[in-house]
Amino acid sequence: MKILMIIKKLNQGYSGAYKMFMWVAQKLANRGFDITVYTYMKSDITSLGDKIHWIKDELDGHNLLSQLRALRKTVEKVNADCCISFLLDANLLNTLACLGIRTKSIICERNDPFRPRYYKLSLTKWIFSWADGAIFQLPKVATYYSMIKGNTAIIPNPVTYKGGNIAIPSFKDRKNTIITLGRIDIAQKRHDILIQAFIKFHNKYPDYELVIYGDGLQNDIDRIKFLITSLRASKFIHLKGITHNPQKVLSESKFFVLSSDFEGIPNALIEAMSIGLPCISTDCRPGGAAMLIKNKKNGIIVPPHDIEKLLEAMLYIASHPIEADEMGRQAKWISEEFSEKIIIQKWIAYLNKFKSEL
């Protein structure tokens, strides 16, 4: 099967959508699918490997019609059996570009369609009813797109981290650090909530530090720096930037915290759980974290944007080392249920449904 995979751009960093896009492309290519990737904005990576063709347009500043024409030309050139797109803008172009031709359009929602002021989706939702298929990470997201009449599937993210190969020390032997890892994006990730909760936590556990790993827009980074400085917390809250060895910094920490308001299936949370780290997460929309964490068994779930509940969970883990170690051990089950082998087989089974229509 010949597949054209579409995404606006491919960048280094912590974006889960970009990581999963490339994971799908590479795994399908390794299974014998003819994969071509199409990007239409400037990317900051240079190679996708030997098995994947890459067509790059740089249409930054071009209007929607120009982007649509370029994609339609690429679809015709590649003569793909289907086009798989990730994220809203690419999903819109994919749906429109494949109208009236044999190539099937398959859209992938990787975020929370229910979030307030998601105005682009409100304007374009009816267009997606024309898509030939769709893949979602969570059942709740699929309900939002119930107007799509083509083949749909719910396929979660895989655990791509070999956490089982890491033997982390017991809770009491790890550094007194709380860690979070991911893109710096205040509106989504709510680092401001985490920082305020940690300030209160630090009053009771002054030997602890909070370390924040991630890249992001400079405006968000500057706002977080200002908040830390204004709270006089620079000595014990640290912005570390990008780490190229996330498993090492995770395995050295006491526990992991995700404070987001919304996520798909949080890759950073998966990574932390897979190595056996106790984790706290908000019950972020539309339910990815709650799918992974069974409360007080393999982690702790707290309400979003609730400083006191987040503080309560942090204090619980810090004061219950035996229970924390047990949560970490139980967290590793996700490595089996969401293994790469199982998840790529779901993708292949889904794509095979289209063969009879080609």
Coordinates of C-alpha atoms in Angstrom, one line a residue:
M1 CA 0.0 0.0 0.0
K2 CA 1.3 3.5 -0.9
I3 CA 0.7 6.0 1.8
L4 CA 1.3 9.8 1.9
M5 CA 1.7 11.0 5.5
I6 CA 1.0 14.8 6.0
I7 CA 2.0 17.1 8.8
K8 CA 2.7 20.8 8.8
K9 CA 6.3 20.5 9.9
L10 CA 8.7 18.2 11.7
N11 CA 10.6 19.7 14.6
Q12 CA 12.9 18.4 17.3
G13 CA 11.7 18.8 20.9
Y14 CA 9.0 17.4 23.0
S15 CA 5.9 17.5 20.8
G16 CA 4.1 14.2 21.2
A17 CA 2.3 14.6 17.9
Y18 CA 5.6 14.9 15.9
K19 CA 7.1 11.9 17.7
M20 CA 4.1 9.7 17.1
F21 CA 3.8 10.9 13.4
M22 CA 7.4 9.7 12.9
W23 CA 6.9 6.5 14.9
V24 CA 4.0 5.5 12.7
A25 CA 5.8 6.4 9.5
Q26 CA 8.9 4.5 10.4
K27 CA 7.1 1.4 11.7
L28 CA 4.9 1.2 8.6
A29 CA 7.9 1.6 6.4
N30 CA 9.6 -1.2 8.2
R31 CA 6.5 -3.4 7.6
G32 CA 6.7 -2.9 3.9
F33 CA 4.4 0.0 3.3
D34 CA 5.5 2.6 0.7
I35 CA 5.7 5.7 2.8
T36 CA 6.1 9.3 1.6
V37 CA 6.1 12.2 4.1
Y38 CA 4.8 15.6 3.0
T39 CA 5.5 18.8 5.0
Y40 CA 4.5 22.2 3.9
M41 CA 6.3 24.5 6.5
K42 CA 10.0 24.8 7.3
S43 CA 11.2 21.9 9.5
D44 CA 14.3 21.8 11.7
I45 CA 15.2 18.2 11.1
T46 CA 17.1 17.1 7.9
S47 CA 16.5 13.4 7.5
L48 CA 13.8 10.7 7.9
G49 CA 16.0 7.7 7.1
D50 CA 16.5 5.6 4.1
K51 CA 13.1 3.9 3.9
I52 CA 10.9 7.1 3.9
H53 CA 10.6 9.5 1.0
W54 CA 10.2 13.1 2.0
I55 CA 8.6 15.9 -0.1
K56 CA 9.2 19.3 1.4
D57 CA 7.4 22.5 0.5
E58 CA 8.0 25.6 2.5
L59 CA 4.7 27.5 2.2
D60 CA 5.1 29.7 5.3
G61 CA 3.0 32.8 4.8
H62 CA 1.0 31.2 1.9
N63 CA -2.8 31.1 2.2
L64 CA -5.0 28.0 2.5
L65 CA -5.7 27.8 -1.2
S66 CA -2.0 27.8 -2.1
Q67 CA -1.4 25.1 0.4
L68 CA -4.3 23.1 -0.9
R69 CA -3.1 23.3 -4.5
A70 CA 0.4 22.2 -3.4
L71 CA -0.9 19.2 -1.5
R72 CA -3.3 18.2 -4.3
K73 CA -0.4 18.3 -6.7
T74 CA 1.7 16.1 -4.4
V75 CA -1.2 13.6 -3.9
E76 CA -1.4 13.3 -7.7
K77 CA 2.3 13.0 -8.1
V78 CA 2.7 10.3 -5.4
N79 CA -0.5 8.5 -6.5
A80 CA -1.0 7.4 -3.0
D81 CA -3.7 4.9 -1.9
C82 CA -4.4 6.9 1.2
C83 CA -3.3 10.1 2.9
I84 CA -2.8 10.1 6.7
S85 CA -2.6 13.5 8.3
F86 CA -1.8 14.6 11.9
L87 CA -3.1 17.8 13.6
L88 CA -5.9 20.2 12.6
D89 CA -4.4 22.2 9.8
A90 CA -3.0 19.2 7.9
N91 CA -6.3 17.3 8.5
L92 CA -8.2 20.1 6.8
L93 CA -5.9 20.1 3.8
N94 CA -6.0 16.3 3.6
T95 CA -9.8 16.1 3.6
L96 CA -10.2 18.7 0.9
A97 CA -7.3 17.5 -1.3
C98 CA -8.7 14.0 -1.6
L99 CA -12.2 15.0 -2.5
G100 CA -13.3 13.4 -5.8
I101 CA -10.3 11.2 -6.3
R102 CA -9.4 7.6 -5.5
T103 CA -7.0 8.5 -2.7
K104 CA -8.6 8.0 0.7
S105 CA -8.2 10.7 3.4
I106 CA -7.6 9.6 6.9
I107 CA -7.4 12.2 9.6
C108 CA -5.8 11.9 13.1
E109 CA -6.8 14.0 16.0
R110 CA -4.0 14.2 18.5
N111 CA -5.4 16.8 20.9
D112 CA -8.5 17.8 22.9
P113 CA -11.3 19.0 20.6
F114 CA -13.4 20.0 23.6
R115 CA -11.1 22.7 24.8
P116 CA -12.5 26.3 24.9
R117 CA -11.8 28.7 22.0
Y118 CA -10.7 25.9 19.7
Y119 CA -12.2 28.1 17.1
K120 CA -10.5 26.6 14.0
L121 CA -12.1 23.2 14.8
S122 CA -15.5 24.8 15.2
L123 CA -15.2 26.4 11.8
T124 CA -14.0 23.3 10.0
K125 CA -15.6 20.4 11.9
W126 CA -18.3 19.9 9.2
I127 CA -15.6 19.5 6.5
F128 CA -14.2 16.5 8.3
S129 CA -17.5 14.7 7.7
W130 CA -16.1 14.3 4.2
A131 CA -13.0 12.4 5.4
D132 CA -12.8 8.7 4.4
G133 CA -11.6 7.7 7.8
A134 CA -10.2 8.8 11.1
I135 CA -8.0 7.5 13.9
F136 CA -8.3 8.8 17.5
Q137 CA -6.4 8.1 20.7
L138 CA -9.4 8.1 23.0
P139 CA -13.1 7.1 22.9
K140 CA -14.3 10.5 24.1
V141 CA -12.6 12.2 21.1
A142 CA -14.2 9.8 18.7
T143 CA -17.6 10.9 20.0
Y144 CA -16.8 14.5 18.9
Y145 CA -16.2 13.3 15.4
S146 CA -19.3 11.0 15.2
M147 CA -20.3 12.8 11.9
I148 CA -17.5 10.9 10.0
K149 CA -19.1 8.1 8.1
G150 CA -16.0 6.4 7.0
N151 CA -13.8 3.8 8.9
T152 CA -12.7 5.0 12.3
A153 CA -10.5 3.5 14.9
I154 CA -9.3 4.2 18.4
I155 CA -5.5 3.5 18.6
P156 CA -3.6 4.8 21.7
N157 CA 0.1 5.8 21.7
P158 CA 2.6 3.0 22.2
V159 CA 5.2 2.8 25.0
T160 CA 8.3 3.4 23.0
Y161 CA 10.6 3.6 26.0
K162 CA 12.4 0.5 27.1
G163 CA 11.8 1.2 30.8
G164 CA 12.0 -2.4 31.8
N165 CA 15.7 -2.3 31.1
I166 CA 16.2 0.4 33.8
A167 CA 16.6 -0.6 37.4
I168 CA 15.8 2.6 39.3
P169 CA 16.8 2.9 43.0
S170 CA 14.2 2.7 45.7
F171 CA 12.3 5.9 46.5
K172 CA 14.5 6.8 49.6
D173 CA 17.7 6.4 47.5
R174 CA 16.8 8.8 44.7
K175 CA 17.4 12.5 44.6
N176 CA 15.0 14.8 46.4
T177 CA 13.7 16.2 43.1
I178 CA 10.3 16.4 41.6
I179 CA 10.4 16.3 37.8
T180 CA 8.2 17.4 35.0
L181 CA 9.1 17.0 31.3
G182 CA 7.4 18.4 28.2
R183 CA 6.8 21.5 26.1
I184 CA 6.7 24.8 28.0
D185 CA 3.2 25.9 27.2
I186 CA 1.4 27.6 30.1
A187 CA -2.1 27.5 28.5
Q188 CA -2.0 23.7 28.2
K189 CA 0.7 22.4 30.5
R190 CA -0.1 24.8 33.4
H191 CA 3.4 25.0 34.9
D192 CA 2.1 27.9 36.8
I193 CA -0.1 25.6 38.8
L194 CA 2.7 23.2 39.5
I195 CA 5.0 25.9 40.6
Q196 CA 2.5 27.4 43.1
A197 CA 1.8 23.9 44.5
F198 CA 5.5 23.2 44.8
I199 CA 6.1 26.4 46.7
K200 CA 3.7 25.2 49.4
F201 CA 5.2 21.7 49.3
H202 CA 8.7 23.2 49.7
N203 CA 7.6 24.9 52.9
K204 CA 7.2 21.4 54.4
Y205 CA 10.0 19.7 52.5
P206 CA 12.7 22.3 52.1
D207 CA 15.3 19.8 50.9
Y208 CA 13.3 19.1 47.7
E209 CA 13.8 20.8 44.3
L210 CA 11.5 21.0 41.3
V211 CA 13.2 20.5 37.9
I212 CA 11.4 21.4 34.7
Y213 CA 12.6 20.0 31.4
G214 CA 11.3 21.3 28.1
D215 CA 11.5 23.7 25.2
G216 CA 8.7 26.0 24.0
L217 CA 7.9 29.5 22.9
Q218 CA 10.2 32.1 24.4
N219 CA 7.2 34.1 25.7
D220 CA 6.0 31.1 27.8
I221 CA 9.6 30.5 29.0
D222 CA 10.0 34.1 30.0
R223 CA 6.7 34.1 31.9
I224 CA 7.7 31.0 33.8
K225 CA 11.1 32.5 34.7
F226 CA 9.4 35.7 35.9
L227 CA 7.0 33.6 38.1
I228 CA 9.8 31.7 39.6
T229 CA 11.8 34.9 40.3
S230 CA 8.8 36.8 41.7
L231 CA 8.1 33.9 44.1
R232 CA 11.8 34.0 45.2
A233 CA 12.1 30.3 44.2
S234 CA 15.1 30.4 41.9
K235 CA 17.3 28.4 44.3
F236 CA 14.9 25.4 44.3
I237 CA 12.9 25.5 41.0
H238 CA 15.0 25.1 37.9
L239 CA 14.3 25.3 34.2
K240 CA 16.6 22.8 32.6
G241 CA 15.8 23.1 28.9
I242 CA 15.9 20.0 26.6
T243 CA 17.4 16.8 27.9
H244 CA 18.7 14.2 25.5
N245 CA 18.6 11.5 28.1
P246 CA 15.1 11.7 29.6
Q247 CA 15.2 8.2 31.2
K248 CA 18.3 9.1 33.2
V249 CA 16.8 12.3 34.7
L250 CA 13.5 10.6 35.3
S251 CA 15.1 7.6 37.1
E252 CA 17.1 9.9 39.4
S253 CA 14.0 11.8 40.6
K254 CA 11.6 11.0 43.4
F255 CA 8.4 11.3 41.3
F256 CA 6.9 12.9 38.2
V257 CA 4.1 15.4 37.9
L258 CA 2.0 16.4 34.9
S259 CA -0.2 19.4 35.6
S260 CA -1.9 19.9 32.2
D261 CA -5.4 21.1 31.6
F262 CA -5.6 19.0 28.4
E263 CA -3.5 16.4 26.6
G264 CA -4.0 13.5 24.1
I265 CA -2.3 10.5 25.7
P266 CA 0.7 12.2 27.5
N267 CA 3.9 10.7 26.2
A268 CA 6.0 12.1 29.1
L269 CA 3.6 10.4 31.6
I270 CA 3.9 7.1 29.7
E271 CA 7.7 7.4 29.7
A272 CA 7.8 8.1 33.5
M273 CA 5.4 5.2 34.3
S274 CA 7.2 2.8 32.0
I275 CA 10.5 3.0 34.0
G276 CA 8.6 2.6 37.3
L277 CA 8.5 6.1 38.6
P278 CA 5.5 7.1 40.8
C279 CA 3.5 9.7 39.0
I280 CA 0.9 12.4 39.7
S281 CA -1.3 13.7 36.9
T282 CA -4.2 16.0 36.5
D283 CA -7.3 14.4 35.1
C284 CA -6.7 16.4 31.9
R285 CA -9.2 16.4 29.1
P286 CA -10.2 14.3 27.2
G287 CA -9.1 11.4 29.5
G288 CA -5.7 10.1 28.4
A289 CA -4.1 10.3 31.8
A290 CA -7.1 8.7 33.5
M291 CA -6.8 5.8 31.0
L292 CA -3.2 5.2 32.2
I293 CA -3.5 5.9 35.9
K294 CA -5.5 3.8 38.4
N295 CA -5.7 6.2 41.3
K296 CA -3.6 5.3 44.3
K297 CA -2.6 2.0 42.6
N298 CA -0.1 2.9 39.9
G299 CA -0.2 6.7 40.4
I300 CA -2.4 9.5 41.6
I301 CA -5.0 11.5 39.6
V302 CA -6.0 15.0 40.8
P303 CA -8.5 17.6 39.4
P304 CA -7.0 20.0 36.8
H305 CA -6.0 23.5 38.0
D306 CA -6.4 22.6 41.6
I307 CA -3.4 23.8 43.6
E308 CA -4.5 22.3 46.9
K309 CA -5.3 18.8 45.5
L310 CA -2.0 18.7 43.6
L311 CA -0.2 19.7 46.8
E312 CA -2.0 17.0 48.8
A313 CA -0.9 14.4 46.3
M314 CA 2.7 15.6 46.4
L315 CA 2.8 15.5 50.2
Y316 CA 1.3 12.0 50.2
I317 CA 4.0 10.5 47.9
A318 CA 6.8 12.3 49.8
S319 CA 5.6 11.0 53.1
H320 CA 4.7 7.4 51.9
P321 CA 7.9 5.9 50.4
I322 CA 6.7 2.3 50.6
E323 CA 3.5 3.1 48.8
A324 CA 5.4 5.3 46.3
D325 CA 7.7 2.4 45.4
E326 CA 4.6 0.1 44.9
M327 CA 2.9 2.7 42.6
G328 CA 6.1 2.7 40.5
R329 CA 6.1 -1.1 40.2
Q330 CA 2.5 -1.2 39.3
A331 CA 3.0 1.6 36.7
K332 CA 5.1 -0.6 34.5
W333 CA 2.1 -2.6 33.3
I334 CA 1.6 0.0 30.6
S335 CA 4.7 -1.3 28.8
E336 CA 2.9 -4.5 28.0
E337 CA -0.6 -3.3 27.3
F338 CA 0.6 -0.4 25.1
S339 CA 3.6 -2.2 23.5
E340 CA 4.9 -1.1 20.1
K341 CA 4.1 -4.5 18.6
I342 CA 0.4 -4.3 19.7
I343 CA -0.1 -0.7 18.6
I344 CA 1.4 -1.0 15.2
Q345 CA -0.7 -4.1 14.5
K346 CA -3.7 -2.0 15.2
W347 CA -2.6 0.5 12.6
I348 CA -2.0 -2.2 10.1
A349 CA -5.3 -3.9 10.7
Y350 CA -7.0 -0.5 10.3
L351 CA -5.3 0.3 7.0
N352 CA -6.1 -3.1 5.6
K353 CA -9.8 -2.2 5.8
F354 CA -9.2 0.1 2.9
K355 CA -7.7 -2.4 0.6
S356 CA -11.0 -3.7 -0.7
E357 CA -12.0 -0.1 -1.5
L358 CA -9.0 0.7 -3.7

